[in-house]
mmCIF file of C-alpha atoms in Angstrom:
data_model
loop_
_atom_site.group_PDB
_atom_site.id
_atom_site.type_symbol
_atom_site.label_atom_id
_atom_site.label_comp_id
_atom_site.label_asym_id
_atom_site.label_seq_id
_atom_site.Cartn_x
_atom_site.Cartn_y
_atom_site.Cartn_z
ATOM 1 C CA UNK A 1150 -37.403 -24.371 36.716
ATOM 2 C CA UNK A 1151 -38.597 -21.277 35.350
ATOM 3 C CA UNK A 1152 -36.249 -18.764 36.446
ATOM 4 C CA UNK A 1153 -34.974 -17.426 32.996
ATOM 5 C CA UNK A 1154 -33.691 -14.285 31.794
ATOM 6 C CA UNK A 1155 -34.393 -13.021 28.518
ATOM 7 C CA UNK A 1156 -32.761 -9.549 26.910
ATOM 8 C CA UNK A 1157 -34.958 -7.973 24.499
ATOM 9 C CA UNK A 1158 -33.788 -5.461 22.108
ATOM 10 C CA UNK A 1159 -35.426 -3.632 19.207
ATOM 11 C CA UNK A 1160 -37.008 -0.321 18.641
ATOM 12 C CA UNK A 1161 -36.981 3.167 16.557
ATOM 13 C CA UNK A 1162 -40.375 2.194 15.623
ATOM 14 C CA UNK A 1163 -43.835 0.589 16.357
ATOM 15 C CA UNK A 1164 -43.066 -2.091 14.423
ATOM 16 C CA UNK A 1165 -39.930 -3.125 16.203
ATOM 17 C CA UNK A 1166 -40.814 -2.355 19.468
ATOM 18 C CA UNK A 1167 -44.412 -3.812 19.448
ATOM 19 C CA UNK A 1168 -43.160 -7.514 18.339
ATOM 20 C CA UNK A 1169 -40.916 -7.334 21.427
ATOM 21 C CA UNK A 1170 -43.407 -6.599 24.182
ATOM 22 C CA UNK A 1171 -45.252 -9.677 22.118
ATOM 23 C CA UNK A 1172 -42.715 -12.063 22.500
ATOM 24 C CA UNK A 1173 -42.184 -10.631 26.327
ATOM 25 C CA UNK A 1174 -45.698 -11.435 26.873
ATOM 26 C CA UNK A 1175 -45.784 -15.077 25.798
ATOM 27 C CA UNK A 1176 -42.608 -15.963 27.495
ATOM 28 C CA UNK A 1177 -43.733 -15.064 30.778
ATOM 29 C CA UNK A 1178 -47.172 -16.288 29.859
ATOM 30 C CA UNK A 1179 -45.025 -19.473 29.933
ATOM 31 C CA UNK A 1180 -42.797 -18.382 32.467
ATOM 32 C CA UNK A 1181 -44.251 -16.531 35.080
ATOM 33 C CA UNK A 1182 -40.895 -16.415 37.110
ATOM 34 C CA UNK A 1183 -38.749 -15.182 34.071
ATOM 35 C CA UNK A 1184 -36.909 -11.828 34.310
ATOM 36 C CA UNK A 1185 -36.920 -9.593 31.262
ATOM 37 C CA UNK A 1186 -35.016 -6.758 30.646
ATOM 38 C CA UNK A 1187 -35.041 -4.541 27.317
ATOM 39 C CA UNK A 1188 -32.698 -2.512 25.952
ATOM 40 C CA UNK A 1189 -33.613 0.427 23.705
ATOM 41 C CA UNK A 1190 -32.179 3.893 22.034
ATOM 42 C CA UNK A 1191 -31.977 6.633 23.918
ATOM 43 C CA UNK A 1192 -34.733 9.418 23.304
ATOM 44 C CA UNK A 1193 -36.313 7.061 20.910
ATOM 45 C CA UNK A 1194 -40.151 5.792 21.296
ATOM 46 C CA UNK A 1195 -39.446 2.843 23.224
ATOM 47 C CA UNK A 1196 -38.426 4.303 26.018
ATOM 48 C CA UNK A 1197 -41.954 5.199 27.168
ATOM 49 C CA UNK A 1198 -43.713 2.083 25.348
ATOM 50 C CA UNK A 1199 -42.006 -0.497 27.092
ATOM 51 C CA UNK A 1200 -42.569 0.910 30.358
ATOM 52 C CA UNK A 1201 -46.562 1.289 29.406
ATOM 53 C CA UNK A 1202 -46.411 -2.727 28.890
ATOM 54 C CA UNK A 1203 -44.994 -3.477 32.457
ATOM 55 C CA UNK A 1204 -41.150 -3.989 31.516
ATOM 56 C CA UNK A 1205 -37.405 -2.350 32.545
ATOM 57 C CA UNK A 1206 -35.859 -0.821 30.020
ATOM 58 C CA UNK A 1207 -32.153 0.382 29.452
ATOM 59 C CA UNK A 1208 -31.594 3.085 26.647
ATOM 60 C CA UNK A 1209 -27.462 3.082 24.494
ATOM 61 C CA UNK A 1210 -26.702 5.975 23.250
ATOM 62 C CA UNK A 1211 -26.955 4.969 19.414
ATOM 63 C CA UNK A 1212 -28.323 6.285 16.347
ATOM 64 C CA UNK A 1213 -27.927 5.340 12.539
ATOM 65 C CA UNK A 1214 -25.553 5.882 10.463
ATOM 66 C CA UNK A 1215 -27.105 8.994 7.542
ATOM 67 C CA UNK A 1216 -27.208 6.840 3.854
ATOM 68 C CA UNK A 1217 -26.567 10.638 2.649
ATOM 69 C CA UNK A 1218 -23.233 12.648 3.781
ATOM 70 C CA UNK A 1219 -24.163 14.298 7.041
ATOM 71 C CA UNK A 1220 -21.765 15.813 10.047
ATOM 72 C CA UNK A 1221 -23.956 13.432 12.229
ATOM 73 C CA UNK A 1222 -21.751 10.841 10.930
ATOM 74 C CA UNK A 1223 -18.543 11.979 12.773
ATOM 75 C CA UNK A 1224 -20.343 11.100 16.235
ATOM 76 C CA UNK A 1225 -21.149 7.565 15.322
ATOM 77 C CA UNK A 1226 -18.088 5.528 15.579
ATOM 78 C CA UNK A 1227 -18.255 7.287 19.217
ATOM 79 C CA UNK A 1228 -21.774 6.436 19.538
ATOM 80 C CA UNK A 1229 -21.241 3.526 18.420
ATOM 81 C CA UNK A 1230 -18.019 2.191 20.687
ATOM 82 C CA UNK A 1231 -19.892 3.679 23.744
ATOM 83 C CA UNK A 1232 -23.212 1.248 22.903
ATOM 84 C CA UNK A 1233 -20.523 -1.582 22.638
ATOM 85 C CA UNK A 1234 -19.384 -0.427 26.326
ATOM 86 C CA UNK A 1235 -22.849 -0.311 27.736
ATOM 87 C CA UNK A 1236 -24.289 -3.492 26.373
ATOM 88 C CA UNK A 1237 -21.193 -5.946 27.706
ATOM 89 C CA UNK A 1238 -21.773 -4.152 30.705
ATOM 90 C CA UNK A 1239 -25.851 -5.302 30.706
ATOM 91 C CA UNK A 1240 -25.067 -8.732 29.360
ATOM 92 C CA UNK A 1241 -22.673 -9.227 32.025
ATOM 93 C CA UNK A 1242 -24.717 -7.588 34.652
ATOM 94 C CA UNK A 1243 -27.767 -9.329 33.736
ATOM 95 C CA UNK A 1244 -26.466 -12.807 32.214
ATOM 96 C CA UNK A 1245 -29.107 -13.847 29.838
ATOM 97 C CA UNK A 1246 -29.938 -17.247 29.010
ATOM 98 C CA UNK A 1247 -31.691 -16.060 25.454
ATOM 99 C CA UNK A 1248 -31.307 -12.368 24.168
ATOM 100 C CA UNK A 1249 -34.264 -11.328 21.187
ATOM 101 C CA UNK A 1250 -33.386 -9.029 18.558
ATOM 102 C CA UNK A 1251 -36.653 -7.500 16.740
ATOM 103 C CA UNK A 1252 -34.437 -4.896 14.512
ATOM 104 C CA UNK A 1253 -33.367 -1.014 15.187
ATOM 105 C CA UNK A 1254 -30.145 0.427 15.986
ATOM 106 C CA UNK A 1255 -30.116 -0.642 19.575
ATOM 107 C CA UNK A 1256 -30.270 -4.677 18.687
ATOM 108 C CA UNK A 1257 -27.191 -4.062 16.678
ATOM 109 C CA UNK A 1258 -24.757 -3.933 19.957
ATOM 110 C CA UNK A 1259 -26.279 -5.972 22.535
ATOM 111 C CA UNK A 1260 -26.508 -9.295 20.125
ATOM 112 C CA UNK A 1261 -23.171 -8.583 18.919
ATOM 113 C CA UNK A 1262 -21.796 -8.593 22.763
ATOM 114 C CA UNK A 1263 -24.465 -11.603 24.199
ATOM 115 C CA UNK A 1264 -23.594 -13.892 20.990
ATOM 116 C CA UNK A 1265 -19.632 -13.135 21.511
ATOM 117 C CA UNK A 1266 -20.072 -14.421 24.982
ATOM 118 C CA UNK A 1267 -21.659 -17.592 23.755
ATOM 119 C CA UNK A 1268 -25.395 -16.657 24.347
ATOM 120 C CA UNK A 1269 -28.234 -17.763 21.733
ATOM 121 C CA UNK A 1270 -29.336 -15.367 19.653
ATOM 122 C CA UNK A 1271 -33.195 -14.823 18.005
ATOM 123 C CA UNK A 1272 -33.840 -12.422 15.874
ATOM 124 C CA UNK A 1273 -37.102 -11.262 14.186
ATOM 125 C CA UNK A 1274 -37.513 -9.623 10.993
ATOM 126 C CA UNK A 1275 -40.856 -8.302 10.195
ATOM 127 C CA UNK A 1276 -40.477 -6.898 6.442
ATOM 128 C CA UNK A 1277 -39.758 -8.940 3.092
ATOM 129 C CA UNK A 1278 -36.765 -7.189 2.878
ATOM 130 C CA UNK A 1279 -34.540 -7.321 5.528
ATOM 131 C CA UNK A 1280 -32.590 -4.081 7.417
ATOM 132 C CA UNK A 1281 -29.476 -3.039 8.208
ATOM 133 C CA UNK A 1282 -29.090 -4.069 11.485
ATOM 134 C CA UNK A 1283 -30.731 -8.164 11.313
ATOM 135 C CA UNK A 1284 -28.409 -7.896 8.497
ATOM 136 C CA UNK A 1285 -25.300 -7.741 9.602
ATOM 137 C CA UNK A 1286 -26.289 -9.661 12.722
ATOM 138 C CA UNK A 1287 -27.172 -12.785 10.493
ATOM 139 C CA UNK A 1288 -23.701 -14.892 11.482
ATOM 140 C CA UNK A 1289 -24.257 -13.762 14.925
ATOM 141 C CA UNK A 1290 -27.322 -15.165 15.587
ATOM 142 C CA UNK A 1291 -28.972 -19.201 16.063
ATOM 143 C CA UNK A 1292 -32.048 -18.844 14.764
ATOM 144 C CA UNK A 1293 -34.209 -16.085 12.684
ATOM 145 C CA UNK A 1294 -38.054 -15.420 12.531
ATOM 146 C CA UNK A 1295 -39.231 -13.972 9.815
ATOM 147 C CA UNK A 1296 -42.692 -13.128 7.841
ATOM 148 C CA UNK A 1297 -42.660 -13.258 4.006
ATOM 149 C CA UNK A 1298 -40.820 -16.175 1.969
ATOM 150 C CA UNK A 1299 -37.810 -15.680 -0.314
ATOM 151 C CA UNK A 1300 -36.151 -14.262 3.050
ATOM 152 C CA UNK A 1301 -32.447 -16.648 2.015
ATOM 153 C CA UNK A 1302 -31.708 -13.714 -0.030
ATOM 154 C CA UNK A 1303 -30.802 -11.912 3.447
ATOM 155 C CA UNK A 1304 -30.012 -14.296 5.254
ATOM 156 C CA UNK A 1305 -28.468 -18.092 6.102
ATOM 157 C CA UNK A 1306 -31.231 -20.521 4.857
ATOM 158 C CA UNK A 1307 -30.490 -23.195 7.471
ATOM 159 C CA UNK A 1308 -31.544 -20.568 10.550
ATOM 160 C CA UNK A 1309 -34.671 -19.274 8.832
ATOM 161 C CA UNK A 1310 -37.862 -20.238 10.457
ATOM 162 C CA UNK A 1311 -41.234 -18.443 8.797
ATOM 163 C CA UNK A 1312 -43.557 -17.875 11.887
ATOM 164 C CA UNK A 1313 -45.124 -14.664 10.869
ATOM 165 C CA UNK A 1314 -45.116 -11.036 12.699
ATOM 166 C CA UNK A 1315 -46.826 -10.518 15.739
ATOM 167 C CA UNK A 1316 -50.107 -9.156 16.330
ATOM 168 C CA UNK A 1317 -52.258 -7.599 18.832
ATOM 169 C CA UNK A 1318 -53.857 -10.730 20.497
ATOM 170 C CA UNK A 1319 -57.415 -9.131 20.897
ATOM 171 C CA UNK A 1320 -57.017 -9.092 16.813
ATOM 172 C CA UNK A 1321 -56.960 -13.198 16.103
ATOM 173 C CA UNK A 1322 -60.377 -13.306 17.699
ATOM 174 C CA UNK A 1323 -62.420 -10.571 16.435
ATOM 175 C CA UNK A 1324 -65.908 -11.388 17.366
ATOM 176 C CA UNK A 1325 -68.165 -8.480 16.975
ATOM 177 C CA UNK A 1326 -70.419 -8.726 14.212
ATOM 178 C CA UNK A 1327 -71.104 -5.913 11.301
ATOM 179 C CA UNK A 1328 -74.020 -4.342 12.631
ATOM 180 C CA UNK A 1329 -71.969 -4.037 15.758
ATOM 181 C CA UNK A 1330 -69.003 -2.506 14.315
ATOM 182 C CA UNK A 1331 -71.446 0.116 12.133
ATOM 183 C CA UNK A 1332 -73.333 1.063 15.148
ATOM 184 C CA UNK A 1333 -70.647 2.007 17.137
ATOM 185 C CA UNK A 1334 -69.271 4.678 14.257
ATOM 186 C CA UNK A 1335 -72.919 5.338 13.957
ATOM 187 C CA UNK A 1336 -72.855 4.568 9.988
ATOM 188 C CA UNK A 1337 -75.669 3.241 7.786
ATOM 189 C CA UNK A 1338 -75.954 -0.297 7.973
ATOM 190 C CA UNK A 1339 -76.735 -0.355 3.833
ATOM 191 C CA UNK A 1340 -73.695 2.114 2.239
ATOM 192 C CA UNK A 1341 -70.672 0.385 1.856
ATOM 193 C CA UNK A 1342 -67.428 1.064 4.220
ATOM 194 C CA UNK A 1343 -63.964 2.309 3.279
ATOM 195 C CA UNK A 1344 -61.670 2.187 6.234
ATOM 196 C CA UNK A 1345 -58.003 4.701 6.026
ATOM 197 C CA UNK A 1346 -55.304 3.934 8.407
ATOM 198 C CA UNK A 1347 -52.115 6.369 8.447
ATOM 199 C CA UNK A 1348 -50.635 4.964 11.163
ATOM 200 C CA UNK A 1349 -50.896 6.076 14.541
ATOM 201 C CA UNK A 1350 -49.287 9.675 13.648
ATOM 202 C CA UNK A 1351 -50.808 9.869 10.772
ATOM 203 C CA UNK A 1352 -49.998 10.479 6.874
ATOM 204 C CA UNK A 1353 -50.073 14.224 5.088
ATOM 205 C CA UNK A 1354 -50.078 12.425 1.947
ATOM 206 C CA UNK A 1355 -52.938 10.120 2.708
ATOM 207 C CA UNK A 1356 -54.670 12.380 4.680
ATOM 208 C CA UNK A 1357 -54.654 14.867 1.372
ATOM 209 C CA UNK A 1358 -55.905 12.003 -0.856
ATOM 210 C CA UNK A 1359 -58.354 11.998 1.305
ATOM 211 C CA UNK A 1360 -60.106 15.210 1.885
ATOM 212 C CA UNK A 1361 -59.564 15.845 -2.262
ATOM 213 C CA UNK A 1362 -61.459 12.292 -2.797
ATOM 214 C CA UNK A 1363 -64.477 12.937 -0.131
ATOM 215 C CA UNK A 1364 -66.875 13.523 -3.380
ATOM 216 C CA UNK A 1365 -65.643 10.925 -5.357
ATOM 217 C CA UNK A 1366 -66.606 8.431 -2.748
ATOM 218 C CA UNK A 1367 -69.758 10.569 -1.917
ATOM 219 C CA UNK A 1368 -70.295 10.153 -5.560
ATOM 220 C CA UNK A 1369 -70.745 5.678 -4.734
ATOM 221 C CA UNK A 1370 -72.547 6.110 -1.779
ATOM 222 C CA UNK A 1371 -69.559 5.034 0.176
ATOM 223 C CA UNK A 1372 -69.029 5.819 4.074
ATOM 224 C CA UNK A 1373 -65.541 6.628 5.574
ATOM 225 C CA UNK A 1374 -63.819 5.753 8.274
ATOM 226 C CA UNK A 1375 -60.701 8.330 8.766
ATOM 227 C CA UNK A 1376 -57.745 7.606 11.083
ATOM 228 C CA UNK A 1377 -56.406 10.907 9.998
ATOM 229 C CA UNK A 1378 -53.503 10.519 12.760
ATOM 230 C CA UNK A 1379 -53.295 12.827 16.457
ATOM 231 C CA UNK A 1380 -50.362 15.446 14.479
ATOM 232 C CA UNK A 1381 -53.652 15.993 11.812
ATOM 233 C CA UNK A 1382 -56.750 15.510 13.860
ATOM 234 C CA UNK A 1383 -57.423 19.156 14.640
ATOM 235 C CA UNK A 1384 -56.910 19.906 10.472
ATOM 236 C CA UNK A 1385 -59.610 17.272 9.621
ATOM 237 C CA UNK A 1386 -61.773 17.090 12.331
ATOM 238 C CA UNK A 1387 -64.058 19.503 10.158
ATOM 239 C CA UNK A 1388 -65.075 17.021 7.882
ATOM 240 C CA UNK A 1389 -66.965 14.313 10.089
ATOM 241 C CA UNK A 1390 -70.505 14.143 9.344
ATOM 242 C CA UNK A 1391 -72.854 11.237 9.076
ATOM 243 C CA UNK A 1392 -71.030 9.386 6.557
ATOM 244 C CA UNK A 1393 -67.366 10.728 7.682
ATOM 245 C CA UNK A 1394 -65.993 9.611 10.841
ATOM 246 C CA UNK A 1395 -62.613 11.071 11.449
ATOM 247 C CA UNK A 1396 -60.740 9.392 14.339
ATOM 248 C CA UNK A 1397 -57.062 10.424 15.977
ATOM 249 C CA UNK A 1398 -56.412 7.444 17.195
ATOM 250 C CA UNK A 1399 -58.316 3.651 16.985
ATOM 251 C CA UNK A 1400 -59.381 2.747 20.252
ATOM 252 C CA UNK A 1401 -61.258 -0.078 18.911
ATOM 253 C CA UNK A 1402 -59.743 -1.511 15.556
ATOM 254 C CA UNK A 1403 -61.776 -4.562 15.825
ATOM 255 C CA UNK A 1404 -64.748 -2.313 15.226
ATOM 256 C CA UNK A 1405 -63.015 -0.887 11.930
ATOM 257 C CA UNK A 1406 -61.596 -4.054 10.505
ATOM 258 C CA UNK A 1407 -64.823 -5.497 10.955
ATOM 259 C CA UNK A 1408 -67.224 -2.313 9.824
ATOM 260 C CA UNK A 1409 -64.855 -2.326 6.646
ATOM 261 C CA UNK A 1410 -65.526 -3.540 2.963
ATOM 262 C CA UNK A 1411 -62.246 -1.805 1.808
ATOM 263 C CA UNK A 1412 -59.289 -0.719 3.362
ATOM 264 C CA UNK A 1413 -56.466 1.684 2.435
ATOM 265 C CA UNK A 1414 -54.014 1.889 4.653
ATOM 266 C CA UNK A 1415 -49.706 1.947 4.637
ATOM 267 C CA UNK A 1416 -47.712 -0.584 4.471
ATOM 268 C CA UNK A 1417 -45.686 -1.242 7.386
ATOM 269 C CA UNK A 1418 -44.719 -4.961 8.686
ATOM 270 C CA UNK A 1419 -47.397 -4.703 11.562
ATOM 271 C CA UNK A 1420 -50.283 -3.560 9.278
ATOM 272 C CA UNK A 1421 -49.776 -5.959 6.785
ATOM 273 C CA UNK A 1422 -49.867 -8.873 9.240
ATOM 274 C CA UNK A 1423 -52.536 -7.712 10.886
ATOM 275 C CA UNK A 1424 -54.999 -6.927 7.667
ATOM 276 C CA UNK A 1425 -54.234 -10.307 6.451
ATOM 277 C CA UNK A 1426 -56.037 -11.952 9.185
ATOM 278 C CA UNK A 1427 -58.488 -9.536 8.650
ATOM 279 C CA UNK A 1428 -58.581 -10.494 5.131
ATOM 280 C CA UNK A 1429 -60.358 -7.493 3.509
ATOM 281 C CA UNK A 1430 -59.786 -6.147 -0.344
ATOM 282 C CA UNK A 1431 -56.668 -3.726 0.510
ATOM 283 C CA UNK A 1432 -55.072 -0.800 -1.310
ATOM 284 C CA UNK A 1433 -52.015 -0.261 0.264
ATOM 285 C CA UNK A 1434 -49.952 3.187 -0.259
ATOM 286 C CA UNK A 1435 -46.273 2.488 1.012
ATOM 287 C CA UNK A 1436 -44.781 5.390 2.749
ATOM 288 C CA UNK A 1437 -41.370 6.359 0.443
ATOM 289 C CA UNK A 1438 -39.936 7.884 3.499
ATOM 290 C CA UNK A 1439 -38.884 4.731 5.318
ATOM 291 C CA UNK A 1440 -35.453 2.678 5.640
ATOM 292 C CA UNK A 1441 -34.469 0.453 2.568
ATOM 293 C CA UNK A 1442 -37.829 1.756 0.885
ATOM 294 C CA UNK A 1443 -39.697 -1.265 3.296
ATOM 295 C CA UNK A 1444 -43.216 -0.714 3.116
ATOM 296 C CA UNK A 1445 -43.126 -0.591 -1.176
ATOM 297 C CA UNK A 1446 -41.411 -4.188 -0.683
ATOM 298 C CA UNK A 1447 -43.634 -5.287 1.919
ATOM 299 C CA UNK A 1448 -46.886 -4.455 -0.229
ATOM 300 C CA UNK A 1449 -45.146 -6.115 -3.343
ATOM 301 C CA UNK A 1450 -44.746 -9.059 -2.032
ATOM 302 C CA UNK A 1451 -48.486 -9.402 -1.889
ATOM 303 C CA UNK A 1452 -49.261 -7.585 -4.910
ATOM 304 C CA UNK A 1453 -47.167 -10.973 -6.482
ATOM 305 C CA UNK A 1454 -49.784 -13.118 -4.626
ATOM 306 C CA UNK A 1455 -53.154 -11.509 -5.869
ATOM 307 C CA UNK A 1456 -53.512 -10.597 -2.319
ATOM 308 C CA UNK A 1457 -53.614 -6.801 -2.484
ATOM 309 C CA UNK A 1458 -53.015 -3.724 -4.303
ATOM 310 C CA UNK A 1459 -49.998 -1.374 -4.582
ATOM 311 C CA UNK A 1460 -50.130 2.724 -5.446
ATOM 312 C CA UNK A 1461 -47.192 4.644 -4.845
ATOM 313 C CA UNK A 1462 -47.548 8.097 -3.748
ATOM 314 C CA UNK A 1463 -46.388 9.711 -6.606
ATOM 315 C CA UNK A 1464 -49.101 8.321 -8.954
ATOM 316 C CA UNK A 1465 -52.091 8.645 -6.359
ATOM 317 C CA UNK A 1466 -53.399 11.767 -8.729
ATOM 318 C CA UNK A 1467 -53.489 10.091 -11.700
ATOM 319 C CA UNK A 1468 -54.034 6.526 -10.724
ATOM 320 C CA UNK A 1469 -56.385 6.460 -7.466
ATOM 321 C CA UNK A 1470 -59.875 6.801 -8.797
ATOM 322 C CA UNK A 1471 -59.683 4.670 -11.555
ATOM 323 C CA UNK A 1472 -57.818 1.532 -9.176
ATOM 324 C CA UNK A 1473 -60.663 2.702 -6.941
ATOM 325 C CA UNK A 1474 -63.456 2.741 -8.784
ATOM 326 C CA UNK A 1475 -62.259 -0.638 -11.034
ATOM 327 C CA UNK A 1476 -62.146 -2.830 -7.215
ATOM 328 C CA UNK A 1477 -65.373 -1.119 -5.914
ATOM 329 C CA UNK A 1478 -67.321 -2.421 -9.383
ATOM 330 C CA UNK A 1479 -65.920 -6.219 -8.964
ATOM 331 C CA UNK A 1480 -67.068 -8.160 -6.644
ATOM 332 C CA UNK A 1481 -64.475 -10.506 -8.004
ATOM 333 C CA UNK A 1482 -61.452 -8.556 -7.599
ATOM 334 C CA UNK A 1483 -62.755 -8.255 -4.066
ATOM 335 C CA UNK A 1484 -63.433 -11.485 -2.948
ATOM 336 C CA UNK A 1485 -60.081 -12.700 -4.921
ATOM 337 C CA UNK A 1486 -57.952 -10.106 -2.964
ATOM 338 C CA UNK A 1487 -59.735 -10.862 0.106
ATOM 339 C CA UNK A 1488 -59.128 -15.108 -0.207
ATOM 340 C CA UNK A 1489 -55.645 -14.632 -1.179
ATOM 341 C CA UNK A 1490 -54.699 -11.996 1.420
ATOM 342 C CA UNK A 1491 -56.381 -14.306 4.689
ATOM 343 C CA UNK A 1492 -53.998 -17.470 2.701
ATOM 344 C CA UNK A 1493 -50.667 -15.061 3.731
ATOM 345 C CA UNK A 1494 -52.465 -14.977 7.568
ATOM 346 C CA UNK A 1495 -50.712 -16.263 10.245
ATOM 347 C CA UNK A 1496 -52.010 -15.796 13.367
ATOM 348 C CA UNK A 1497 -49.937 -17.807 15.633
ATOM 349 C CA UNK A 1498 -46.689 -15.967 15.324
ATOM 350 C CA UNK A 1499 -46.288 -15.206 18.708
ATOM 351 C CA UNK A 1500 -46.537 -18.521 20.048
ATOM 352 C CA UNK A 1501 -44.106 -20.122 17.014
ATOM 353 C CA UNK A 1502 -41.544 -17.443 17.711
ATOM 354 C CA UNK A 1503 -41.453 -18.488 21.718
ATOM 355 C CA UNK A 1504 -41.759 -21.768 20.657
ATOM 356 C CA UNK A 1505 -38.130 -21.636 18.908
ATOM 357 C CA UNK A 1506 -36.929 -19.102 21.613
ATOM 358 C CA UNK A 1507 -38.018 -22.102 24.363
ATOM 359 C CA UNK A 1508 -35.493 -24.375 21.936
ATOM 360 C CA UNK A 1509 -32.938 -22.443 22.799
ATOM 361 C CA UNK A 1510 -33.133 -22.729 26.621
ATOM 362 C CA UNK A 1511 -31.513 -25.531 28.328
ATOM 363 C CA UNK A 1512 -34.652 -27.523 28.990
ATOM 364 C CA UNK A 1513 -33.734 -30.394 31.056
#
């Protein structure tokens, strides 16, 4: 017996929609026979990532409702009863034994519908504080997955289960080696290595910091490694040299975890759990411009550990080169940051998040 079906729903972002193809993956790792079937947001991104990974994916016509008064607001009760329509029209169609929720609009009506008809319910919450949608889905659901501790604030503490976020499995095996990584950016093997991640779009703000702060890391004898982001490559592009390497896009971020000795980077749920197994000295700089402010919660939750540190955009002027500087010159505030970050890793996620789905299933 193997023949299971399994509804996956989540999106809006990368970080919803990549712990769904994750959890897609292992199950049919461990089911080879399994069907899968996601369901998404129309004209949002996962509509062409899930079809990149190999899987079918339905779109609802959904969006969110505006926090601030907006006329978009008038369409969503429509929106919003249409979804409804479509997704008990999947669920029936495609009779799920388990349906996934990883967070975004689209999750919201297609759990509500499966658990209604008596279907179990995951879902998986990446950030330490939880959004809108797991939210109201918590009484819905059997089980949820989620990342940081302290998570009973959101939600019912007898269907909490801390597995950790997925990550890209090439990432819990990193085995290149230093001189590896440095040679392939074709950096000096002695100068120390800052590594700046803006996400795969990129961040104006970071990307700013960055190009005012080229002399002041000039200044240590520091080399850079700048994801500056595809919308900002052609801007920046001007600046590599032979201790500047500005990328669009990583192909190879085992390469720049490993050539790193510091990282700066945002602070999104999929970053975070991925630099903790890398377990580097981190400043993080949250984006401000993100649901329920998640990245600045995400990034305190560490900063409460030791495990990292936290500037907010609007103090990067005044506060940057002095947090900077004060980590570069202590090799204990390094190695401290470092320890306690790798303590938060866990690398397994994947697997303990199938492992609770595979609960769920009538196993005979």
């Amino acid at each position: 017996m193997g023949n299971y079906r399994f509804i996956l729903s989540g999106g809006g972002t990368g970080g919803h929609i990549y712990p769904a193809i994750a959890i897609a993956n292992e199950l049919k790792k461990r089911y080879p026979d399994a069907r899968f079937l996601f369901v998404g947001a129309e004209g949002r991104m996962e509509m062409e990532k899930v079809p990149m990974a190999g899987y079918k994916i339905i779109g609802l016509q959904i969006a969110g409702f505006q926090r601030k008064l907006s006329t978009k607001n008038l369409s969503f009760p429509f929106k919003l009863l249409k979804s409804l329509n479509k997704a008990k029209k999947i669920v029936s169609e495609f009779n799920p034994d388990v349906v996934i929720g990883t967070g975004g609009f689209a999750s919201g009506p297609v759990l509500r519908v499966a658990s209604n008809k008596g279907i179990p319910c995951v879902l998986q919450e990446q950030n330490s504080y939880a959004g809108v949608t797991n939210k109201l889905l918590k009484s819905k659901v059997a089980k949820i997955c989620v990342a940081y501790d302290g998570m009973d604030a959101f939600f019912p503490s007898e269907k909490i289960i801390k597995t950790g976020n997925p990550v890209r499995g090439n990432l819990t095996e990193i085995n290149c080696t230093k001189n590896d990584s440095l040679g392939f950016y074709r950096l000096n093997l002695r100068m120390p290595t800052v590594l700046i991640l803006g996400g795969s779009l990129g961040s104006r703000r970071i990307n700013q910091l960055v190009e005012a702060k080229l002399g002041f890391f000039a200044k240590y004898d520091i080399q850079v490694i700048w994801q500056c982001g595809k919308l900002y490559y052609e801007e920046y592009k001007k600046y590599q040299s032979d201790t500047v390497k500005v990328e669009d896009f990583m192909h190879r971020m085992d390469f720049a975890y490993t050539a790193a000795d510091f990282i700066i980077s945002r602070a999104g749920a999929g970053s975070v759990s991925e630099l903790s197994i890398v377990g580097k000295p981190t400043i993080f700089i949250p984006s401000p411009n993100v649901a329920e402010d998640h990245q600045t919660k995400n990034a305190q939750a560490l900063v409460e550990k030791e495990a990292a540190i936290l500037i907010k955009e609007k103090d990067l002027d005044a506060e940057f080169e002095k947090v900077f500087e004060a980590l570069f010159l202590s090799e204990t505030d390094q190695q401290k940051l470092g320890q306690n970050f790798s303590k938060m890793a866990l690398p397994k996620a994947t697997e303990h998040i199938v492992d609770e789905i595979e609960k769920l299933l009538n196993l005979e």
